[in-house]
mmCIF file of C-alpha atoms in Angstrom:
data_model
loop_
_atom_site.group_PDB
_atom_site.id
_atom_site.type_symbol
_atom_site.label_atom_id
_atom_site.label_comp_id
_atom_site.label_asym_id
_atom_site.label_seq_id
_atom_site.Cartn_x
_atom_site.Cartn_y
_atom_site.Cartn_z
ATOM 1 C CA UNK X 1 104.821 148.069 134.537
ATOM 2 C CA UNK X 2 101.700 146.241 135.656
ATOM 3 C CA UNK X 3 102.022 142.542 136.447
ATOM 4 C CA UNK X 4 99.370 139.828 136.388
ATOM 5 C CA UNK X 5 98.984 136.207 137.432
ATOM 6 C CA UNK X 6 96.042 135.621 135.076
ATOM 7 C CA UNK X 7 96.778 135.650 131.337
ATOM 8 C CA UNK X 8 93.251 136.475 130.152
ATOM 9 C CA UNK X 9 92.982 139.319 132.653
ATOM 10 C CA UNK X 10 96.289 140.739 131.432
ATOM 11 C CA UNK X 11 95.146 140.766 127.805
ATOM 12 C CA UNK X 12 91.726 142.222 128.560
ATOM 13 C CA UNK X 13 93.171 144.932 130.824
ATOM 14 C CA UNK X 14 96.143 146.067 128.729
ATOM 15 C CA UNK X 15 94.685 145.384 125.236
ATOM 16 C CA UNK X 16 98.064 144.824 123.532
ATOM 17 C CA UNK X 17 98.594 144.676 119.768
ATOM 18 C CA UNK X 18 100.954 141.741 120.209
ATOM 19 C CA UNK X 19 102.030 139.387 122.981
ATOM 20 C CA UNK X 20 105.710 138.448 123.359
ATOM 21 C CA UNK X 21 105.973 134.908 124.736
ATOM 22 C CA UNK X 22 109.190 133.866 126.508
ATOM 23 C CA UNK X 23 107.977 131.115 128.838
ATOM 24 C CA UNK X 24 109.491 127.692 129.388
ATOM 25 C CA UNK X 25 109.349 126.052 125.949
ATOM 26 C CA UNK X 26 106.570 123.559 126.629
ATOM 27 C CA UNK X 27 104.125 126.411 127.407
ATOM 28 C CA UNK X 28 104.716 128.399 124.201
ATOM 29 C CA UNK X 29 101.748 126.886 122.398
ATOM 30 C CA UNK X 30 99.346 127.374 125.289
ATOM 31 C CA UNK X 31 99.869 131.117 125.483
ATOM 32 C CA UNK X 32 100.375 131.647 121.738
ATOM 33 C CA UNK X 33 97.031 130.042 120.938
ATOM 34 C CA UNK X 34 95.213 131.848 123.736
ATOM 35 C CA UNK X 35 96.693 135.217 122.721
ATOM 36 C CA UNK X 36 95.446 134.720 119.159
ATOM 37 C CA UNK X 37 92.015 133.687 120.401
ATOM 38 C CA UNK X 38 91.872 136.946 122.390
ATOM 39 C CA UNK X 39 92.654 138.978 119.256
ATOM 40 C CA UNK X 40 96.419 139.527 119.566
ATOM 41 C CA UNK X 41 99.305 138.911 117.218
ATOM 42 C CA UNK X 42 102.135 136.838 118.701
ATOM 43 C CA UNK X 43 105.894 137.313 118.847
ATOM 44 C CA UNK X 44 107.270 133.949 119.881
ATOM 45 C CA UNK X 45 110.801 132.999 120.851
ATOM 46 C CA UNK X 46 112.293 129.802 119.513
ATOM 47 C CA UNK X 47 111.484 126.934 119.637
ATOM 48 C CA UNK X 48 107.935 127.497 118.442
ATOM 49 C CA UNK X 49 106.770 124.384 120.319
ATOM 50 C CA UNK X 50 108.218 121.186 121.779
ATOM 51 C CA UNK X 51 106.223 118.462 120.022
ATOM 52 C CA UNK X 52 104.177 117.906 116.891
ATOM 53 C CA UNK X 53 100.782 118.299 118.578
ATOM 54 C CA UNK X 54 101.649 121.691 120.061
ATOM 55 C CA UNK X 55 103.120 122.750 116.730
ATOM 56 C CA UNK X 56 99.867 121.813 114.984
ATOM 57 C CA UNK X 57 97.873 123.710 117.614
ATOM 58 C CA UNK X 58 99.732 126.939 116.790
ATOM 59 C CA UNK X 59 99.384 126.459 113.029
ATOM 60 C CA UNK X 60 95.665 125.764 113.364
ATOM 61 C CA UNK X 61 95.085 128.708 115.712
ATOM 62 C CA UNK X 62 96.815 131.096 113.326
ATOM 63 C CA UNK X 63 94.614 129.950 110.447
ATOM 64 C CA UNK X 64 91.460 129.968 112.570
ATOM 65 C CA UNK X 65 91.955 133.430 114.059
ATOM 66 C CA UNK X 66 93.669 135.234 111.207
ATOM 67 C CA UNK X 67 96.301 136.613 113.584
ATOM 68 C CA UNK X 68 100.020 136.842 112.759
ATOM 69 C CA UNK X 69 102.784 134.883 114.478
ATOM 70 C CA UNK X 70 106.419 136.010 114.257
ATOM 71 C CA UNK X 71 109.130 133.566 115.367
ATOM 72 C CA UNK X 72 112.300 135.315 116.560
ATOM 73 C CA UNK X 73 115.253 133.527 114.994
ATOM 74 C CA UNK X 74 118.023 135.964 115.853
ATOM 75 C CA UNK X 75 120.626 133.522 114.481
ATOM 76 C CA UNK X 76 119.548 134.514 110.957
ATOM 77 C CA UNK X 77 120.934 137.988 111.630
ATOM 78 C CA UNK X 78 124.429 137.109 112.861
ATOM 79 C CA UNK X 79 127.347 138.506 110.859
ATOM 80 C CA UNK X 80 128.818 135.065 110.117
ATOM 81 C CA UNK X 81 125.465 133.584 109.154
ATOM 82 C CA UNK X 82 124.657 136.498 106.841
ATOM 83 C CA UNK X 83 128.022 136.092 105.139
ATOM 84 C CA UNK X 84 127.323 132.389 104.490
ATOM 85 C CA UNK X 85 123.961 133.340 102.984
ATOM 86 C CA UNK X 86 125.532 135.950 100.736
ATOM 87 C CA UNK X 87 128.158 133.499 99.449
ATOM 88 C CA UNK X 88 125.533 130.850 98.701
ATOM 89 C CA UNK X 89 123.324 133.431 96.975
ATOM 90 C CA UNK X 90 126.255 134.502 94.776
ATOM 91 C CA UNK X 91 126.217 131.119 93.048
ATOM 92 C CA UNK X 92 129.991 130.776 93.342
ATOM 93 C CA UNK X 93 129.833 127.136 94.451
ATOM 94 C CA UNK X 94 126.876 126.366 92.193
ATOM 95 C CA UNK X 95 123.912 124.312 93.349
ATOM 96 C CA UNK X 96 124.380 122.823 96.807
ATOM 97 C CA UNK X 97 124.112 119.028 96.839
ATOM 98 C CA UNK X 98 125.169 118.156 100.400
ATOM 99 C CA UNK X 99 126.144 119.751 103.715
ATOM 100 C CA UNK X 100 128.284 118.758 106.713
ATOM 101 C CA UNK X 101 127.281 120.679 109.877
ATOM 102 C CA UNK X 102 128.796 120.244 113.359
ATOM 103 C CA UNK X 103 127.938 122.316 116.422
ATOM 104 C CA UNK X 104 130.010 122.328 119.603
ATOM 105 C CA UNK X 105 128.850 123.478 123.054
ATOM 106 C CA UNK X 106 131.616 123.862 125.604
ATOM 107 C CA UNK X 107 131.696 122.760 129.232
ATOM 108 C CA UNK X 108 130.336 126.136 130.329
ATOM 109 C CA UNK X 109 127.481 126.747 127.880
ATOM 110 C CA UNK X 110 126.733 123.076 127.289
ATOM 111 C CA UNK X 111 126.680 122.246 130.977
ATOM 112 C CA UNK X 112 124.292 125.128 131.677
ATOM 113 C CA UNK X 113 121.485 123.290 129.876
ATOM 114 C CA UNK X 114 121.943 120.320 132.174
ATOM 115 C CA UNK X 115 121.701 122.513 135.288
ATOM 116 C CA UNK X 116 118.333 123.952 134.246
ATOM 117 C CA UNK X 117 114.847 122.837 133.180
ATOM 118 C CA UNK X 118 116.231 122.244 129.682
ATOM 119 C CA UNK X 119 117.592 118.906 130.961
ATOM 120 C CA UNK X 120 114.120 117.337 130.709
ATOM 121 C CA UNK X 121 112.366 116.467 127.455
ATOM 122 C CA UNK X 122 108.966 117.315 128.887
ATOM 123 C CA UNK X 123 110.020 120.956 129.253
ATOM 124 C CA UNK X 124 112.491 121.592 126.411
ATOM 125 C CA UNK X 125 111.825 118.846 123.915
ATOM 126 C CA UNK X 126 115.570 118.000 124.282
ATOM 127 C CA UNK X 127 118.475 119.990 122.850
ATOM 128 C CA UNK X 128 117.444 118.748 119.400
ATOM 129 C CA UNK X 129 114.447 121.062 119.773
ATOM 130 C CA UNK X 130 115.470 123.783 122.220
ATOM 131 C CA UNK X 131 119.003 124.468 120.965
ATOM 132 C CA UNK X 132 119.155 122.896 117.517
ATOM 133 C CA UNK X 133 116.027 124.690 116.276
ATOM 134 C CA UNK X 134 118.430 127.622 115.697
ATOM 135 C CA UNK X 135 120.754 125.434 113.666
ATOM 136 C CA UNK X 136 118.034 123.770 111.632
ATOM 137 C CA UNK X 137 116.396 127.106 110.874
ATOM 138 C CA UNK X 138 119.726 128.537 109.751
ATOM 139 C CA UNK X 139 120.174 125.599 107.402
ATOM 140 C CA UNK X 140 116.625 125.771 106.035
ATOM 141 C CA UNK X 141 117.144 129.495 105.407
ATOM 142 C CA UNK X 142 120.605 129.078 103.911
ATOM 143 C CA UNK X 143 119.407 126.366 101.519
ATOM 144 C CA UNK X 144 115.897 127.741 100.904
ATOM 145 C CA UNK X 145 114.821 124.127 101.311
ATOM 146 C CA UNK X 146 112.293 122.167 103.357
ATOM 147 C CA UNK X 147 113.114 118.939 105.242
ATOM 148 C CA UNK X 148 111.451 115.697 104.172
ATOM 149 C CA UNK X 149 113.086 112.853 106.122
ATOM 150 C CA UNK X 150 115.243 112.515 109.250
ATOM 151 C CA UNK X 151 117.271 109.636 110.654
ATOM 152 C CA UNK X 152 119.012 110.185 113.993
ATOM 153 C CA UNK X 153 121.046 108.747 116.840
ATOM 154 C CA UNK X 154 121.510 110.159 120.324
ATOM 155 C CA UNK X 155 122.995 109.218 123.665
ATOM 156 C CA UNK X 156 123.744 110.632 127.115
ATOM 157 C CA UNK X 157 127.473 110.030 127.393
ATOM 158 C CA UNK X 158 128.758 112.699 129.758
ATOM 159 C CA UNK X 159 126.153 114.287 132.035
ATOM 160 C CA UNK X 160 123.316 112.737 134.043
ATOM 161 C CA UNK X 161 123.918 109.236 135.353
ATOM 162 C CA UNK X 162 127.496 109.258 133.966
ATOM 163 C CA UNK X 163 128.794 111.523 136.719
ATOM 164 C CA UNK X 164 131.263 110.453 139.363
ATOM 165 C CA UNK X 165 129.984 113.110 141.807
ATOM 166 C CA UNK X 166 126.375 113.866 142.520
ATOM 167 C CA UNK X 167 124.267 116.181 144.668
ATOM 168 C CA UNK X 168 121.042 118.184 144.515
ATOM 169 C CA UNK X 169 122.673 121.503 143.675
ATOM 170 C CA UNK X 170 126.103 123.106 143.599
ATOM 171 C CA UNK X 171 125.409 125.522 146.445
ATOM 172 C CA UNK X 172 124.948 122.725 148.995
ATOM 173 C CA UNK X 173 127.027 119.975 147.385
ATOM 174 C CA UNK X 174 129.595 118.079 149.443
ATOM 175 C CA UNK X 175 131.777 117.651 146.319
ATOM 176 C CA UNK X 176 132.438 121.364 145.747
ATOM 177 C CA UNK X 177 136.205 121.062 145.967
ATOM 178 C CA UNK X 178 136.617 118.147 143.561
ATOM 179 C CA UNK X 179 133.760 118.295 141.026
ATOM 180 C CA UNK X 180 134.920 119.910 137.755
ATOM 181 C CA UNK X 181 131.412 121.263 137.209
ATOM 182 C CA UNK X 182 131.056 123.043 140.528
ATOM 183 C CA UNK X 183 129.502 126.450 139.832
ATOM 184 C CA UNK X 184 129.258 129.024 142.608
ATOM 185 C CA UNK X 185 126.105 131.031 141.929
ATOM 186 C CA UNK X 186 126.587 132.946 145.192
ATOM 187 C CA UNK X 187 129.340 135.047 143.573
ATOM 188 C CA UNK X 188 126.853 136.669 141.184
ATOM 189 C CA UNK X 189 124.461 139.141 142.821
ATOM 190 C CA UNK X 190 122.262 139.379 139.733
ATOM 191 C CA UNK X 191 121.701 135.615 139.562
ATOM 192 C CA UNK X 192 121.186 135.408 143.306
ATOM 193 C CA UNK X 193 118.437 138.042 143.136
ATOM 194 C CA UNK X 194 116.873 136.647 139.975
ATOM 195 C CA UNK X 195 116.886 132.971 140.947
ATOM 196 C CA UNK X 196 117.973 131.965 144.433
ATOM 197 C CA UNK X 197 116.051 134.672 146.274
ATOM 198 C CA UNK X 198 112.914 133.718 144.339
ATOM 199 C CA UNK X 199 112.993 129.963 144.953
ATOM 200 C CA UNK X 200 110.236 130.267 147.554
ATOM 201 C CA UNK X 201 107.910 131.512 144.794
ATOM 202 C CA UNK X 202 108.523 129.005 142.018
ATOM 203 C CA UNK X 203 110.801 126.253 143.362
ATOM 204 C CA UNK X 204 113.200 126.688 140.435
ATOM 205 C CA UNK X 205 116.789 125.773 141.338
ATOM 206 C CA UNK X 206 119.210 127.421 138.905
ATOM 207 C CA UNK X 207 122.398 125.610 139.999
ATOM 208 C CA UNK X 208 121.104 122.037 139.883
ATOM 209 C CA UNK X 209 123.597 119.194 139.584
ATOM 210 C CA UNK X 210 124.556 118.327 135.993
ATOM 211 C CA UNK X 211 124.791 114.691 137.114
ATOM 212 C CA UNK X 212 121.191 114.275 138.271
ATOM 213 C CA UNK X 213 120.041 110.758 137.405
ATOM 214 C CA UNK X 214 116.624 112.057 136.269
ATOM 215 C CA UNK X 215 118.110 113.956 133.297
ATOM 216 C CA UNK X 216 116.483 112.503 130.171
ATOM 217 C CA UNK X 217 117.946 114.458 127.248
ATOM 218 C CA UNK X 218 121.021 113.590 125.184
ATOM 219 C CA UNK X 219 124.389 115.336 125.123
ATOM 220 C CA UNK X 220 125.666 113.592 121.976
ATOM 221 C CA UNK X 221 123.532 113.636 118.823
ATOM 222 C CA UNK X 222 123.973 112.881 115.131
ATOM 223 C CA UNK X 223 121.445 112.901 112.314
ATOM 224 C CA UNK X 224 120.919 112.891 108.564
ATOM 225 C CA UNK X 225 118.326 115.065 106.826
ATOM 226 C CA UNK X 226 116.967 114.810 103.293
ATOM 227 C CA UNK X 227 115.416 117.949 101.824
ATOM 228 C CA UNK X 228 112.646 118.353 99.261
ATOM 229 C CA UNK X 229 115.200 119.229 96.549
ATOM 230 C CA UNK X 230 117.351 116.172 97.402
ATOM 231 C CA UNK X 231 120.043 118.091 99.277
ATOM 232 C CA UNK X 232 121.504 115.882 102.009
ATOM 233 C CA UNK X 233 122.711 117.205 105.368
ATOM 234 C CA UNK X 234 124.690 115.457 108.082
ATOM 235 C CA UNK X 235 124.483 117.219 111.456
ATOM 236 C CA UNK X 236 125.954 116.653 114.905
ATOM 237 C CA UNK X 237 125.565 118.402 118.253
ATOM 238 C CA UNK X 238 127.906 117.774 121.152
ATOM 239 C CA UNK X 239 127.287 119.474 124.514
ATOM 240 C CA UNK X 240 130.509 118.659 126.405
ATOM 241 C CA UNK X 241 133.341 120.063 124.302
ATOM 242 C CA UNK X 242 136.502 122.013 125.264
ATOM 243 C CA UNK X 243 135.553 124.840 122.881
ATOM 244 C CA UNK X 244 132.465 126.440 121.354
ATOM 245 C CA UNK X 245 131.386 127.270 117.819
ATOM 246 C CA UNK X 246 130.476 125.442 114.641
ATOM 247 C CA UNK X 247 131.833 124.139 111.371
ATOM 248 C CA UNK X 248 129.728 123.931 108.234
ATOM 249 C CA UNK X 249 130.697 122.846 104.733
ATOM 250 C CA UNK X 250 128.558 123.145 101.603
ATOM 251 C CA UNK X 251 129.394 120.883 98.671
ATOM 252 C CA UNK X 252 128.198 122.423 95.410
ATOM 253 C CA UNK X 253 128.235 121.642 91.697
ATOM 254 C CA UNK X 254 130.980 124.250 91.183
ATOM 255 C CA UNK X 255 132.957 123.983 94.410
ATOM 256 C CA UNK X 256 132.909 123.940 98.200
ATOM 257 C CA UNK X 257 132.414 126.490 100.971
ATOM 258 C CA UNK X 258 133.926 125.788 104.392
ATOM 259 C CA UNK X 259 132.996 128.045 107.312
ATOM 260 C CA UNK X 260 134.255 127.903 110.893
ATOM 261 C CA UNK X 261 132.960 130.190 113.630
ATOM 262 C CA UNK X 262 134.739 130.896 116.894
ATOM 263 C CA UNK X 263 132.760 131.579 120.063
ATOM 264 C CA UNK X 264 135.096 130.402 122.823
ATOM 265 C CA UNK X 265 138.288 128.344 122.602
ATOM 266 C CA UNK X 266 141.505 127.832 124.591
ATOM 267 C CA UNK X 267 143.662 129.407 121.868
ATOM 268 C CA UNK X 268 143.771 132.828 120.262
ATOM 269 C CA UNK X 269 142.027 133.591 116.968
ATOM 270 C CA UNK X 270 142.138 136.683 114.814
ATOM 271 C CA UNK X 271 138.414 137.028 114.190
ATOM 272 C CA UNK X 272 135.009 135.496 114.735
ATOM 273 C CA UNK X 273 134.766 133.307 111.625
ATOM 274 C CA UNK X 274 136.919 131.905 108.845
ATOM 275 C CA UNK X 275 135.689 131.124 105.339
ATOM 276 C CA UNK X 276 137.331 129.093 102.589
ATOM 277 C CA UNK X 277 136.048 128.986 99.016
ATOM 278 C CA UNK X 278 137.438 126.218 96.817
ATOM 279 C CA UNK X 279 136.282 125.843 93.197
ATOM 280 C CA UNK X 280 136.318 122.425 91.581
ATOM 281 C CA UNK X 281 139.018 123.692 89.234
ATOM 282 C CA UNK X 282 141.106 126.607 90.407
ATOM 283 C CA UNK X 283 142.738 128.144 93.446
ATOM 284 C CA UNK X 284 141.303 128.029 96.940
ATOM 285 C CA UNK X 285 141.062 131.268 98.888
ATOM 286 C CA UNK X 286 140.368 132.030 102.508
ATOM 287 C CA UNK X 287 139.550 135.097 104.582
ATOM 288 C CA UNK X 288 138.658 135.959 108.169
ATOM 289 C CA UNK X 289 135.637 137.871 109.424
ATOM 290 C CA UNK X 290 137.359 140.039 112.011
ATOM 291 C CA UNK X 291 134.443 141.074 114.198
ATOM 292 C CA UNK X 292 130.679 141.175 114.435
ATOM 293 C CA UNK X 293 128.525 144.253 114.738
ATOM 294 C CA UNK X 294 127.598 145.952 118.039
ATOM 295 C CA UNK X 295 124.774 144.470 120.083
ATOM 296 C CA UNK X 296 123.713 141.167 121.583
ATOM 297 C CA UNK X 297 124.531 137.894 119.843
ATOM 298 C CA UNK X 298 127.159 139.541 117.656
ATOM 299 C CA UNK X 299 124.900 142.323 116.449
ATOM 300 C CA UNK X 300 122.029 139.990 115.581
ATOM 301 C CA UNK X 301 119.607 141.208 118.258
ATOM 302 C CA UNK X 302 119.375 144.869 117.148
ATOM 303 C CA UNK X 303 118.787 143.774 113.553
ATOM 304 C CA UNK X 304 116.045 141.385 114.626
ATOM 305 C CA UNK X 305 114.437 144.141 116.689
ATOM 306 C CA UNK X 306 114.589 146.529 113.728
ATOM 307 C CA UNK X 307 112.876 143.941 111.547
ATOM 308 C CA UNK X 308 110.111 143.176 114.058
ATOM 309 C CA UNK X 309 109.391 146.582 115.559
ATOM 310 C CA UNK X 310 110.547 149.058 112.895
ATOM 311 C CA UNK X 311 109.723 147.141 109.702
ATOM 312 C CA UNK X 312 113.305 147.337 108.422
ATOM 313 C CA UNK X 313 113.971 146.152 104.834
ATOM 314 C CA UNK X 314 114.340 142.388 104.442
ATOM 315 C CA UNK X 315 116.402 141.677 101.298
ATOM 316 C CA UNK X 316 117.708 138.337 102.626
ATOM 317 C CA UNK X 317 114.261 137.129 103.722
ATOM 318 C CA UNK X 318 115.285 136.863 107.380
ATOM 319 C CA UNK X 319 111.788 137.443 108.777
ATOM 320 C CA UNK X 320 110.310 134.173 110.035
ATOM 321 C CA UNK X 321 106.756 133.000 110.570
ATOM 322 C CA UNK X 322 105.062 129.803 111.646
ATOM 323 C CA UNK X 323 106.108 127.783 108.597
ATOM 324 C CA UNK X 324 109.749 128.573 109.335
ATOM 325 C CA UNK X 325 109.198 127.909 113.030
ATOM 326 C CA UNK X 326 107.503 124.597 112.329
ATOM 327 C CA UNK X 327 110.060 123.324 109.818
ATOM 328 C CA UNK X 328 112.941 124.022 112.195
ATOM 329 C CA UNK X 329 111.442 122.242 115.198
ATOM 330 C CA UNK X 330 110.088 119.389 113.100
ATOM 331 C CA UNK X 331 113.617 118.323 112.213
ATOM 332 C CA UNK X 332 114.384 118.099 115.935
ATOM 333 C CA UNK X 333 111.070 116.443 116.786
ATOM 334 C CA UNK X 334 111.556 113.918 113.970
ATOM 335 C CA UNK X 335 115.111 113.282 115.190
ATOM 336 C CA UNK X 336 113.853 112.693 118.718
ATOM 337 C CA UNK X 337 111.256 110.219 117.471
ATOM 338 C CA UNK X 338 113.869 108.562 115.255
ATOM 339 C CA UNK X 339 116.187 108.020 118.241
ATOM 340 C CA UNK X 340 113.397 106.709 120.446
ATOM 341 C CA UNK X 341 111.847 104.440 117.789
ATOM 342 C CA UNK X 342 115.075 103.528 115.972
ATOM 343 C CA UNK X 343 113.783 104.314 112.500
ATOM 344 C CA UNK X 344 113.797 107.088 109.876
ATOM 345 C CA UNK X 345 110.922 109.564 110.294
ATOM 346 C CA UNK X 346 109.114 111.477 107.555
ATOM 347 C CA UNK X 347 108.208 115.090 108.347
ATOM 348 C CA UNK X 348 104.761 114.582 106.816
ATOM 349 C CA UNK X 349 104.032 112.031 109.564
ATOM 350 C CA UNK X 350 104.103 114.779 112.165
ATOM 351 C CA UNK X 351 102.212 117.897 111.111
ATOM 352 C CA UNK X 352 100.022 119.275 108.321
ATOM 353 C CA UNK X 353 101.585 122.612 107.436
#
């Protein structure tokens, strides 16, 4: 396919109906707004933007140009997430009043963010924006609610300056034999061709040290969110855990739903997610979701593609636009501001949606 190093030239030459933007997060708004100004619709990966100004720029450009922006939240299409939505929609636990939500990134996946550009707020907005936008969007969608206020705490407790060993990158590090986070990229031909052999072009080092002192994001985060309908959510994200997955519990007027997903753990499990439904009065029951559907991200990616490119039916309202994209990142942006300013932050302070 043709390649370009000038965005405007690419649009004018190829005349696309829509532009799919998958750049480093902090550049999403730049190209989304310019694509709309040049007459294109936009398909934008999460997070929609990394701060409130860039978020407002996209919202304003969409209104000004009349173009359509689709935000690709594939997490809405996962088998476990769909099952949670179906249970909540059934009304079995009544009206949700509060939620406990904990997400765990293991020492493989979690550490990968600290090797890459994601380790710097100026590029990723922090994991509260880059990673947690998935989680916040899932919650907004599950609850059919919009966030109003956020209060948060965050710290760098494991990576960055905390490290006992330190170098520029794993490939040249003198601590290869003793550092628990040593990662040998040279054993993977695909990654060598994609990253290492291209360093002369962009300077991007894929196996950077997770203990770089310049890292300025957090690996341990906790926050509280109040929604417009007075639902309360407590959320935590930890990026240095021995296993991966999440736990979420919904407390309702008629009972409680507990869900636990399994992504990677040092013990065997008989499925990908476990659900427990407990009425206020009556017997508790539990069942296991044995497996997801075929395709990337547990079958979520093909469903997302069907929705975007083939206009598949949308009974669960999984399609997402700029309002969904904004409300998910604004929880993370508000949390970041709350941590930095040590105060609760109102969503209405940030953006006019």
